[in-house]
Short mmCIF file of N, CA and C in Angstrom, two decimals:
data_model
loop_
_atom_site.label_atom_id
_atom_site.label_comp_id
_atom_site.label_asym_id
_atom_site.label_seq_id
_atom_site.Cartn_x
_atom_site.Cartn_y
_atom_site.Cartn_z
N UNK A 12 -77.56 179.01 -10.17
CA UNK A 12 -76.46 179.27 -9.60
C UNK A 12 -75.33 178.16 -8.77
N UNK A 13 -74.69 177.75 -8.47
CA UNK A 13 -73.61 177.08 -8.45
C UNK A 13 -74.22 177.44 -6.52
N UNK A 14 -74.00 176.50 -5.77
CA UNK A 14 -73.05 176.70 -4.03
C UNK A 14 -72.39 176.04 -4.26
N UNK A 15 -71.46 176.61 -3.45
CA UNK A 15 -69.77 176.50 -2.85
C UNK A 15 -69.67 175.51 -1.02
N UNK A 16 -70.04 175.01 -0.80
CA UNK A 16 -69.90 174.66 0.32
C UNK A 16 -68.68 173.75 1.43
N UNK A 17 -67.88 173.96 1.67
CA UNK A 17 -66.93 172.80 2.34
C UNK A 17 -66.54 172.66 3.30
N UNK A 18 -65.98 172.35 4.17
CA UNK A 18 -65.74 172.33 5.29
C UNK A 18 -64.17 171.20 5.17
N UNK A 19 -63.63 171.92 6.68
CA UNK A 19 -62.06 170.64 6.90
C UNK A 19 -62.65 169.80 7.43
N UNK A 20 -61.13 168.69 6.77
CA UNK A 20 -61.12 167.32 8.49
C UNK A 20 -59.64 167.77 8.48
N UNK A 21 -59.21 166.45 9.83
CA UNK A 21 -58.48 167.29 10.22
C UNK A 21 -58.37 164.79 10.08
N UNK A 22 -56.47 164.88 9.86
CA UNK A 22 -56.85 163.09 9.76
C UNK A 22 -56.01 163.04 10.91
N UNK A 23 -55.76 162.30 12.03
CA UNK A 23 -54.06 162.28 13.02
C UNK A 23 -54.28 161.59 13.56
N UNK A 24 -53.61 159.95 12.75
CA UNK A 24 -53.26 158.57 12.66
C UNK A 24 -52.12 158.06 13.36
N UNK A 25 -52.93 159.10 14.62
CA UNK A 25 -52.23 158.17 16.49
C UNK A 25 -53.67 156.78 16.80
N UNK A 26 -52.79 156.68 18.25
CA UNK A 26 -53.35 154.54 18.41
C UNK A 26 -54.71 154.99 19.72
N UNK A 27 -56.08 154.46 18.93
CA UNK A 27 -56.50 154.64 17.92
C UNK A 27 -56.80 156.31 16.85
N UNK A 28 -57.23 155.90 15.93
CA UNK A 28 -56.76 157.39 15.20
C UNK A 28 -57.78 157.90 15.55
N UNK A 29 -57.47 159.35 14.93
CA UNK A 29 -59.08 160.15 15.09
C UNK A 29 -58.86 161.21 14.49
N UNK A 30 -60.74 161.31 13.54
CA UNK A 30 -60.78 162.30 12.37
C UNK A 30 -61.39 162.84 13.43
N UNK A 31 -61.28 163.99 12.85
CA UNK A 31 -61.93 165.13 13.08
C UNK A 31 -62.43 165.77 11.51
N UNK A 32 -63.88 166.81 11.82
CA UNK A 32 -64.31 167.45 11.04
C UNK A 32 -64.37 168.15 11.38
N UNK A 33 -65.17 169.57 10.60
CA UNK A 33 -65.40 171.31 11.28
C UNK A 33 -66.83 171.40 10.83
N UNK A 34 -67.45 170.33 12.13
CA UNK A 34 -68.76 170.47 11.55
C UNK A 34 -70.27 169.78 12.48
N UNK A 35 -71.18 170.03 12.24
CA UNK A 35 -71.74 169.02 14.25
C UNK A 35 -71.69 167.63 13.16
N UNK A 36 -71.67 166.53 14.12
CA UNK A 36 -71.97 165.91 13.99
C UNK A 36 -70.90 164.60 14.19
N UNK A 37 -71.59 163.28 13.86
CA UNK A 37 -69.98 162.46 12.99
C UNK A 37 -70.99 162.56 11.21
N UNK A 38 -69.87 162.12 10.59
CA UNK A 38 -69.45 162.26 9.02
C UNK A 38 -68.98 160.97 8.04
N UNK A 39 -70.18 160.34 7.42
CA UNK A 39 -69.03 159.72 7.24
C UNK A 39 -68.27 159.50 5.80
N UNK A 40 -66.90 159.94 5.96
CA UNK A 40 -66.42 159.13 4.67
C UNK A 40 -65.57 158.84 4.35
N UNK A 41 -65.61 157.86 2.84
CA UNK A 41 -64.51 156.95 3.01
C UNK A 41 -64.42 155.77 3.24
N UNK A 42 -65.22 155.55 4.69
CA UNK A 42 -64.88 153.88 5.26
C UNK A 42 -64.75 155.20 7.34
N UNK A 43 -64.12 155.80 6.69
CA UNK A 43 -63.78 156.99 8.33
C UNK A 43 -64.95 157.43 8.86
N UNK A 44 -65.15 156.76 9.97
CA UNK A 44 -66.56 158.21 10.70
C UNK A 44 -65.64 159.83 11.75
N UNK A 45 -65.95 160.41 10.81
CA UNK A 45 -64.77 162.12 11.16
C UNK A 45 -66.22 162.50 11.92
N UNK A 46 -65.23 163.13 13.74
CA UNK A 46 -66.53 162.91 14.85
C UNK A 46 -65.81 164.72 14.70
N UNK A 47 -67.48 165.21 14.43
CA UNK A 47 -67.77 166.71 14.66
C UNK A 47 -66.88 167.23 15.94
N UNK A 48 -66.13 168.89 14.67
CA UNK A 48 -65.21 169.54 15.76
C UNK A 48 -65.60 170.99 16.05
N UNK A 49 -67.16 170.51 15.27
CA UNK A 49 -67.85 172.24 15.67
C UNK A 49 -67.67 173.26 14.60
N UNK A 50 -66.85 174.30 15.51
CA UNK A 50 -66.20 175.39 14.83
C UNK A 50 -64.57 175.67 14.66
N UNK A 51 -64.92 176.49 13.50
CA UNK A 51 -62.95 176.44 13.44
C UNK A 51 -62.84 178.09 13.88
N UNK A 52 -62.20 178.15 15.41
CA UNK A 52 -61.25 179.22 16.28
C UNK A 52 -60.37 180.47 15.14
N UNK A 53 -59.57 179.39 14.81
CA UNK A 53 -58.62 179.95 14.53
C UNK A 53 -57.41 178.82 13.08
N UNK A 54 -58.33 179.35 11.62
CA UNK A 54 -57.14 178.65 10.92
C UNK A 54 -56.27 179.21 10.26
N UNK A 55 -54.99 178.77 10.44
CA UNK A 55 -53.78 179.96 9.88
C UNK A 55 -53.21 178.91 8.47
N UNK A 56 -53.05 180.64 7.17
CA UNK A 56 -52.21 180.81 5.90
C UNK A 56 -52.03 178.20 6.46
N UNK A 57 -52.45 178.01 5.17
CA UNK A 57 -51.93 176.52 4.90
C UNK A 57 -50.83 176.21 4.24
N UNK A 58 -49.60 176.45 4.30
CA UNK A 58 -48.83 175.61 3.12
C UNK A 58 -47.67 174.41 3.67
N UNK A 59 -47.12 174.52 1.90
CA UNK A 59 -46.25 172.72 2.04
C UNK A 59 -44.78 173.48 2.64
N UNK A 60 -44.11 172.39 3.03
CA UNK A 60 -42.40 173.32 2.84
C UNK A 60 -42.21 172.65 1.70
N UNK A 61 -40.97 173.24 1.20
CA UNK A 61 -40.60 173.34 -0.31
C UNK A 61 -39.36 173.94 -0.05
N UNK A 62 -38.44 173.06 0.44
CA UNK A 62 -37.01 173.83 0.72
C UNK A 62 -36.97 175.09 1.79
N UNK A 63 -37.68 175.13 2.40
CA UNK A 63 -37.33 176.08 3.15
C UNK A 63 -37.75 176.09 4.99
N UNK A 64 -38.08 176.84 5.49
CA UNK A 64 -38.14 176.95 7.06
C UNK A 64 -39.32 175.86 7.65
N UNK A 65 -38.78 175.27 8.69
CA UNK A 65 -40.04 174.44 8.72
C UNK A 65 -41.43 174.95 8.97
N UNK A 66 -42.28 174.81 9.33
CA UNK A 66 -43.97 175.80 9.47
C UNK A 66 -44.10 174.82 10.96
N UNK A 67 -44.30 176.09 11.86
CA UNK A 67 -45.83 175.75 12.84
C UNK A 67 -47.18 175.80 12.53
N UNK A 68 -48.15 175.18 12.74
CA UNK A 68 -49.28 176.07 12.60
C UNK A 68 -50.10 175.38 14.08
N UNK A 69 -51.57 176.49 13.81
CA UNK A 69 -52.46 175.44 15.86
C UNK A 69 -53.66 176.40 14.97
N UNK A 70 -54.33 175.24 14.99
CA UNK A 70 -56.09 175.41 15.07
C UNK A 70 -56.94 174.96 16.02
N UNK A 71 -57.29 175.76 16.01
CA UNK A 71 -58.75 175.61 17.64
C UNK A 71 -59.70 175.29 17.53
N UNK A 72 -60.69 174.31 17.73
CA UNK A 72 -62.34 174.54 17.65
C UNK A 72 -62.75 174.85 18.71
N UNK A 73 -63.83 175.25 18.00
CA UNK A 73 -64.88 175.27 19.47
C UNK A 73 -66.47 175.36 20.00
N UNK A 74 -66.96 173.58 19.89
CA UNK A 74 -68.01 173.36 20.01
C UNK A 74 -67.47 171.91 19.72
N UNK A 75 -66.65 171.00 20.00
CA UNK A 75 -66.19 169.74 20.24
C UNK A 75 -67.25 169.22 21.01
N UNK A 76 -67.45 167.40 20.07
CA UNK A 76 -68.01 166.49 20.37
C UNK A 76 -67.58 166.16 21.93
N UNK A 77 -68.31 165.99 22.73
CA UNK A 77 -67.87 165.11 23.89
C UNK A 77 -66.53 163.81 23.49
N UNK A 78 -66.89 162.82 22.46
CA UNK A 78 -66.15 161.56 22.30
C UNK A 78 -64.30 162.58 21.51
N UNK A 79 -65.39 164.44 20.72
CA UNK A 79 -63.07 164.70 20.24
C UNK A 79 -63.15 164.23 22.04
N UNK A 80 -63.67 165.51 22.31
CA UNK A 80 -63.14 166.41 23.55
C UNK A 80 -61.82 164.54 24.26
N UNK A 81 -63.56 163.75 25.10
CA UNK A 81 -62.66 162.08 25.17
C UNK A 81 -60.99 162.09 24.25
N UNK A 82 -61.06 161.36 23.01
CA UNK A 82 -59.88 161.87 22.43
C UNK A 82 -58.54 162.62 23.00
N UNK A 83 -59.36 163.84 22.72
CA UNK A 83 -57.95 165.29 23.70
C UNK A 83 -57.81 164.95 24.59
N UNK A 84 -58.26 164.45 25.52
CA UNK A 84 -57.78 163.98 26.88
C UNK A 84 -57.19 162.60 27.28
N UNK A 85 -57.50 161.01 26.80
CA UNK A 85 -57.02 160.31 26.76
C UNK A 85 -55.90 159.79 26.29
N UNK A 86 -55.89 160.59 25.09
CA UNK A 86 -55.40 159.69 23.72
C UNK A 86 -54.36 160.70 23.41
N UNK A 87 -53.76 161.45 24.26
CA UNK A 87 -53.12 162.68 23.97
C UNK A 87 -51.41 162.64 23.66
N UNK A 88 -50.92 161.36 24.58
CA UNK A 88 -49.43 160.71 24.80
C UNK A 88 -49.84 160.18 23.25
N UNK A 89 -50.94 159.69 22.40
CA UNK A 89 -49.96 159.02 21.10
C UNK A 89 -50.95 160.25 20.22
N UNK A 90 -50.82 161.09 20.34
CA UNK A 90 -50.95 161.95 19.19
C UNK A 90 -50.11 162.36 18.42
N UNK A 91 -48.66 162.98 20.10
CA UNK A 91 -47.45 163.41 20.28
C UNK A 91 -47.01 162.83 18.20
N UNK A 92 -46.42 163.54 17.80
CA UNK A 92 -45.70 163.02 17.02
C UNK A 92 -46.49 162.23 15.38
N UNK A 93 -47.68 162.40 15.40
CA UNK A 93 -48.62 161.34 14.47
C UNK A 93 -48.30 162.00 13.80
N UNK A 94 -48.87 161.29 12.27
CA UNK A 94 -48.99 161.77 10.44
C UNK A 94 -50.04 162.63 10.81
N UNK A 95 -50.46 163.86 10.45
CA UNK A 95 -51.39 164.77 9.89
C UNK A 95 -51.94 165.07 9.00
N UNK A 96 -53.13 164.61 8.20
CA UNK A 96 -53.27 165.56 6.91
C UNK A 96 -53.84 166.41 7.48
N UNK A 97 -54.12 167.94 6.75
CA UNK A 97 -55.05 168.15 7.30
C UNK A 97 -55.98 168.90 5.68
N UNK A 98 -57.35 169.08 4.48
CA UNK A 98 -57.97 168.57 3.75
C UNK A 98 -59.31 168.85 3.06
N UNK A 99 -59.89 169.93 2.61
CA UNK A 99 -61.05 170.23 2.14
C UNK A 99 -62.26 169.17 2.23
N UNK A 100 -63.28 169.49 2.45
CA UNK A 100 -64.26 168.44 1.46
C UNK A 100 -65.22 169.55 1.15
N UNK A 101 -65.74 169.18 -0.08
CA UNK A 101 -66.47 170.23 -0.95
C UNK A 101 -67.68 169.84 -0.64
N UNK A 102 -69.52 169.69 -0.63
CA UNK A 102 -70.09 170.24 -0.27
C UNK A 102 -71.61 170.00 -1.53
N UNK A 103 -72.52 169.88 -1.55
CA UNK A 103 -73.48 170.54 -2.27
C UNK A 103 -74.17 170.93 -1.49
N UNK A 104 -75.48 171.74 -2.53
CA UNK A 104 -75.91 172.66 -2.06
C UNK A 104 -77.24 171.84 -0.98
N UNK A 105 -77.79 170.61 -0.99
CA UNK A 105 -78.07 169.09 -0.24
C UNK A 105 -77.29 169.10 1.09
N UNK A 106 -75.76 169.41 1.03
CA UNK A 106 -75.16 169.30 1.84
C UNK A 106 -74.47 167.52 1.74
N UNK A 107 -74.76 167.36 0.86
CA UNK A 107 -74.16 165.59 1.17
C UNK A 107 -72.24 165.72 0.63
N UNK A 108 -72.11 165.53 0.40
CA UNK A 108 -70.31 165.32 0.22
C UNK A 108 -70.56 164.98 -1.11
N UNK A 109 -69.39 166.19 -2.57
CA UNK A 109 -69.23 166.48 -3.11
C UNK A 109 -68.42 165.69 -4.34
N UNK A 110 -67.45 165.08 -3.96
CA UNK A 110 -66.84 164.70 -5.08
C UNK A 110 -65.28 164.28 -3.93
N UNK A 111 -63.80 164.46 -4.38
CA UNK A 111 -62.52 164.07 -3.13
C UNK A 111 -62.22 164.68 -2.17
N UNK A 112 -61.64 164.67 -1.16
CA UNK A 112 -61.30 165.68 -0.33
C UNK A 112 -60.01 166.01 -1.42
N UNK A 113 -59.15 167.08 -0.81
CA UNK A 113 -58.84 167.41 -1.19
C UNK A 113 -57.19 168.42 -0.05
N UNK A 114 -56.34 166.86 -0.53
CA UNK A 114 -55.36 167.46 1.51
C UNK A 114 -54.94 168.46 0.93
N UNK A 115 -54.70 169.69 1.33
CA UNK A 115 -53.58 170.39 1.93
C UNK A 115 -53.02 170.15 2.46
N UNK A 116 -52.79 169.62 3.53
CA UNK A 116 -51.44 169.27 3.86
C UNK A 116 -50.87 168.76 4.89
N UNK A 117 -49.23 168.25 4.75
CA UNK A 117 -49.09 166.72 5.55
C UNK A 117 -48.38 167.41 6.62
N UNK A 118 -48.04 167.02 7.76
CA UNK A 118 -47.23 167.11 8.91
C UNK A 118 -46.92 165.99 10.19
N UNK A 119 -47.11 166.57 11.20
CA UNK A 119 -47.46 166.06 12.54
C UNK A 119 -47.60 166.87 13.76
N UNK A 120 -48.54 165.84 14.49
CA UNK A 120 -49.52 166.61 15.09
C UNK A 120 -48.68 166.56 16.29
N UNK A 121 -48.88 167.91 17.56
CA UNK A 121 -47.95 167.64 18.73
C UNK A 121 -48.56 167.84 20.15
N UNK A 122 -48.90 170.10 19.81
CA UNK A 122 -49.23 170.13 21.51
C UNK A 122 -51.11 169.29 20.88
N UNK A 123 -52.48 168.33 21.95
CA UNK A 123 -53.10 169.00 22.33
C UNK A 123 -53.55 169.53 23.71
N UNK A 124 -54.49 170.77 23.46
CA UNK A 124 -54.28 171.48 24.54
C UNK A 124 -56.09 171.39 24.48
N UNK A 125 -57.15 170.55 25.48
CA UNK A 125 -58.66 170.23 25.87
C UNK A 125 -58.58 171.72 26.51
N UNK A 126 -60.03 172.41 26.09
CA UNK A 126 -60.64 172.87 27.39
C UNK A 126 -61.64 172.99 27.38
N UNK A 127 -62.59 173.29 29.02
CA UNK A 127 -64.01 172.64 29.00
C UNK A 127 -64.15 174.33 30.13
N UNK A 128 -65.66 174.20 29.42
CA UNK A 128 -65.34 175.84 30.82
C UNK A 128 -67.66 176.11 31.06
N UNK A 129 -67.95 175.68 31.20
CA UNK A 129 -69.07 176.15 32.64
C UNK A 129 -69.76 177.66 31.05
N UNK A 130 -71.51 177.40 30.87
CA UNK A 130 -71.60 178.40 29.60
C UNK A 130 -73.29 178.55 29.78
N UNK A 131 -73.28 179.94 30.18
CA UNK A 131 -75.27 179.71 29.88
C UNK A 131 -76.33 178.08 29.68
N UNK A 132 -75.16 178.12 27.69
CA UNK A 132 -75.95 176.83 27.57
C UNK A 132 -75.63 174.76 27.96
N UNK A 133 -75.27 175.16 28.71
CA UNK A 133 -75.01 173.66 29.33
C UNK A 133 -73.33 174.32 29.65
N UNK A 134 -72.18 173.14 28.75
CA UNK A 134 -70.41 172.95 29.02
C UNK A 134 -69.78 174.19 27.06
N UNK A 135 -69.26 174.91 27.61
CA UNK A 135 -68.76 175.13 25.56
C UNK A 135 -66.73 174.15 26.22
N UNK A 136 -66.95 173.58 24.82
CA UNK A 136 -65.16 172.59 25.02
C UNK A 136 -64.88 172.22 23.58
N UNK A 137 -64.06 172.97 23.43
CA UNK A 137 -62.85 173.90 22.47
C UNK A 137 -61.40 172.53 22.82
N UNK A 138 -60.19 172.87 21.56
CA UNK A 138 -59.82 171.75 21.31
C UNK A 138 -59.06 172.71 20.19
N UNK A 139 -56.70 173.16 20.68
CA UNK A 139 -56.54 173.68 20.29
C UNK A 139 -55.24 172.12 19.79
N UNK A 140 -54.78 172.60 18.43
CA UNK A 140 -54.07 171.12 18.17
C UNK A 140 -52.81 171.66 17.65
N UNK A 141 -51.59 171.79 17.75
CA UNK A 141 -50.68 172.14 17.64
C UNK A 141 -50.33 171.59 16.18
N UNK A 142 -49.35 171.56 15.07
CA UNK A 142 -49.21 171.02 14.21
C UNK A 142 -48.20 171.63 13.63
N UNK A 143 -47.06 170.71 12.99
CA UNK A 143 -46.02 170.89 12.49
C UNK A 143 -45.84 170.07 10.54
N UNK A 144 -44.45 170.53 11.04
CA UNK A 144 -44.11 169.33 9.32
C UNK A 144 -42.42 170.14 9.05
N UNK A 145 -42.21 169.25 8.06
CA UNK A 145 -40.18 169.16 8.86
C UNK A 145 -39.98 168.56 9.87
N UNK A 146 -38.84 169.38 10.26
CA UNK A 146 -38.16 168.82 11.15
C UNK A 146 -37.76 169.99 11.90
N UNK A 147 -39.46 171.01 13.34
CA UNK A 147 -38.82 171.46 13.98
C UNK A 147 -39.13 171.99 15.10
N UNK A 148 -38.39 170.75 15.81
CA UNK A 148 -37.51 170.36 16.67
C UNK A 148 -36.04 170.38 16.27
N UNK A 149 -36.12 171.32 15.56
CA UNK A 149 -34.06 171.55 15.63
C UNK A 149 -34.07 172.65 15.88
N UNK A 150 -32.89 173.02 15.93
CA UNK A 150 -32.24 174.47 16.80
C UNK A 150 -31.33 175.71 16.04
N UNK A 151 -31.38 175.79 15.01
CA UNK A 151 -31.06 176.97 13.73
C UNK A 151 -31.93 177.95 14.07
N UNK A 152 -30.66 178.96 14.58
CA UNK A 152 -31.69 179.83 15.02
C UNK A 152 -31.67 180.74 12.71
N UNK A 153 -32.14 181.36 12.90
CA UNK A 153 -32.53 182.44 12.23
C UNK A 153 -31.13 183.19 11.80
N UNK A 154 -31.10 183.38 10.37
CA UNK A 154 -29.93 184.72 10.43
C UNK A 154 -30.45 186.37 10.77
N UNK A 155 -29.62 186.37 12.40
CA UNK A 155 -31.00 187.76 12.76
C UNK A 155 -30.23 189.36 12.20
N UNK A 156 -28.49 189.05 11.15
CA UNK A 156 -28.74 190.06 11.04
C UNK A 156 -27.93 190.21 9.15
N UNK A 157 -28.37 191.76 8.87
CA UNK A 157 -28.49 191.38 7.49
C UNK A 157 -27.03 191.80 7.14
N UNK A 158 -26.03 190.86 7.40
CA UNK A 158 -25.02 191.96 6.84
C UNK A 158 -24.11 190.88 6.26
N UNK A 159 -22.96 191.20 5.52
CA UNK A 159 -22.84 189.78 4.53
C UNK A 159 -21.43 189.44 5.74
N UNK A 160 -20.86 189.62 6.80
CA UNK A 160 -20.57 187.83 7.21
C UNK A 160 -21.79 187.41 7.50
N UNK A 161 -22.45 187.45 8.13
CA UNK A 161 -23.66 186.62 8.84
C UNK A 161 -24.32 186.13 6.88
N UNK A 162 -24.27 186.70 5.75
CA UNK A 162 -24.55 185.79 4.62
C UNK A 162 -23.24 184.66 4.53
N UNK A 163 -22.21 185.27 4.35
CA UNK A 163 -21.80 184.49 4.19
C UNK A 163 -21.44 182.82 5.40
N UNK A 164 -21.97 183.23 6.36
CA UNK A 164 -21.06 182.02 7.20
C UNK A 164 -22.22 181.43 6.94
N UNK A 165 -23.88 181.60 5.88
CA UNK A 165 -24.68 180.28 6.12
C UNK A 165 -24.50 180.07 4.42
N UNK A 166 -23.42 180.91 3.48
CA UNK A 166 -23.36 180.23 2.30
C UNK A 166 -22.16 180.81 1.74
N UNK A 167 -20.95 180.80 2.35
CA UNK A 167 -19.28 181.29 1.36
C UNK A 167 -19.08 182.14 0.10
N UNK A 168 -20.43 182.12 -0.88
CA UNK A 168 -20.22 182.86 -1.83
C UNK A 168 -21.06 183.00 -2.13
N UNK A 169 -21.72 183.89 -1.25
CA UNK A 169 -22.86 185.59 -1.51
C UNK A 169 -22.32 186.87 -1.14
N UNK A 170 -22.24 186.81 -2.04
CA UNK A 170 -22.08 188.35 -1.86
C UNK A 170 -23.48 189.57 -2.01
N UNK A 171 -24.43 188.81 -1.62
CA UNK A 171 -26.09 189.16 -1.84
C UNK A 171 -25.49 190.50 -0.50
N UNK A 172 -24.99 191.37 0.83
CA UNK A 172 -25.35 191.99 1.75
C UNK A 172 -24.24 192.14 2.10
N UNK A 173 -23.33 192.18 0.39
CA UNK A 173 -21.32 193.05 0.90
C UNK A 173 -21.80 194.09 0.36
N UNK A 174 -22.92 195.13 -0.12
CA UNK A 174 -22.64 197.02 0.30
C UNK A 174 -23.94 196.99 1.37
N UNK A 175 -24.70 196.15 2.12
CA UNK A 175 -24.26 196.83 3.45
C UNK A 175 -23.95 197.97 4.54
N UNK A 176 -22.89 197.25 5.34
CA UNK A 176 -21.41 198.40 5.57
C UNK A 176 -21.88 200.01 4.85
N UNK A 177 -21.92 200.29 3.82
CA UNK A 177 -21.99 201.83 2.84
C UNK A 177 -23.19 202.03 3.78
N UNK A 178 -24.15 201.40 3.73
CA UNK A 178 -25.18 202.16 3.84
C UNK A 178 -25.85 202.49 5.59
N UNK A 179 -25.45 203.82 5.72
CA UNK A 179 -25.85 205.05 6.51
C UNK A 179 -27.17 206.17 6.93
N UNK A 180 -27.46 206.15 7.72
CA UNK A 180 -28.50 206.95 7.71
C UNK A 180 -28.81 207.88 6.55
N UNK A 181 -29.34 208.86 6.21
CA UNK A 181 -29.70 209.42 5.19
C UNK A 181 -28.76 209.72 3.72
N UNK A 182 -28.72 208.37 3.95
CA UNK A 182 -27.87 207.99 2.69
C UNK A 182 -29.20 207.26 1.95
N UNK A 183 -28.97 207.06 0.86
CA UNK A 183 -31.09 206.75 0.16
C UNK A 183 -30.01 206.03 -1.24
N UNK A 184 -30.58 204.68 -1.22
CA UNK A 184 -29.48 204.03 -2.61
C UNK A 184 -30.75 203.79 -4.05
#
């Protein structure tokens, strides 16, 4: 029976580059040393921007190493808008790397939030990193009303919502 084991890796091309993986201790891969970022607390669905709305996501790691925490604090300014990619790395049943990384997402890092608090077993360190794809800095509001006028502002020849004004409470289409 095959055993499928995987972790995620994050490469942030800051100065110096920050390489993290969702495991304990360092991981050597492709000539790079990935620092252990511990357990992933949150990882939203990852989608790529293709002719759509820019996506923002935030990943939270708990149990990060002291070195990863140092990078999050000292190099925070160089992380802002640094090119980033997130991938999935497979392991065999002996936890040896099995194949190449499958890159799932490309974007930019922006907000880094390091947290450290005392716990019963010493210090508990966590990092949240915000990421963006496309141009999430722009302030173009979404269409807020499903009306013919709103839709025609976006696309003058699109009549998709032209009958919305005829729908009233109690009418079934």
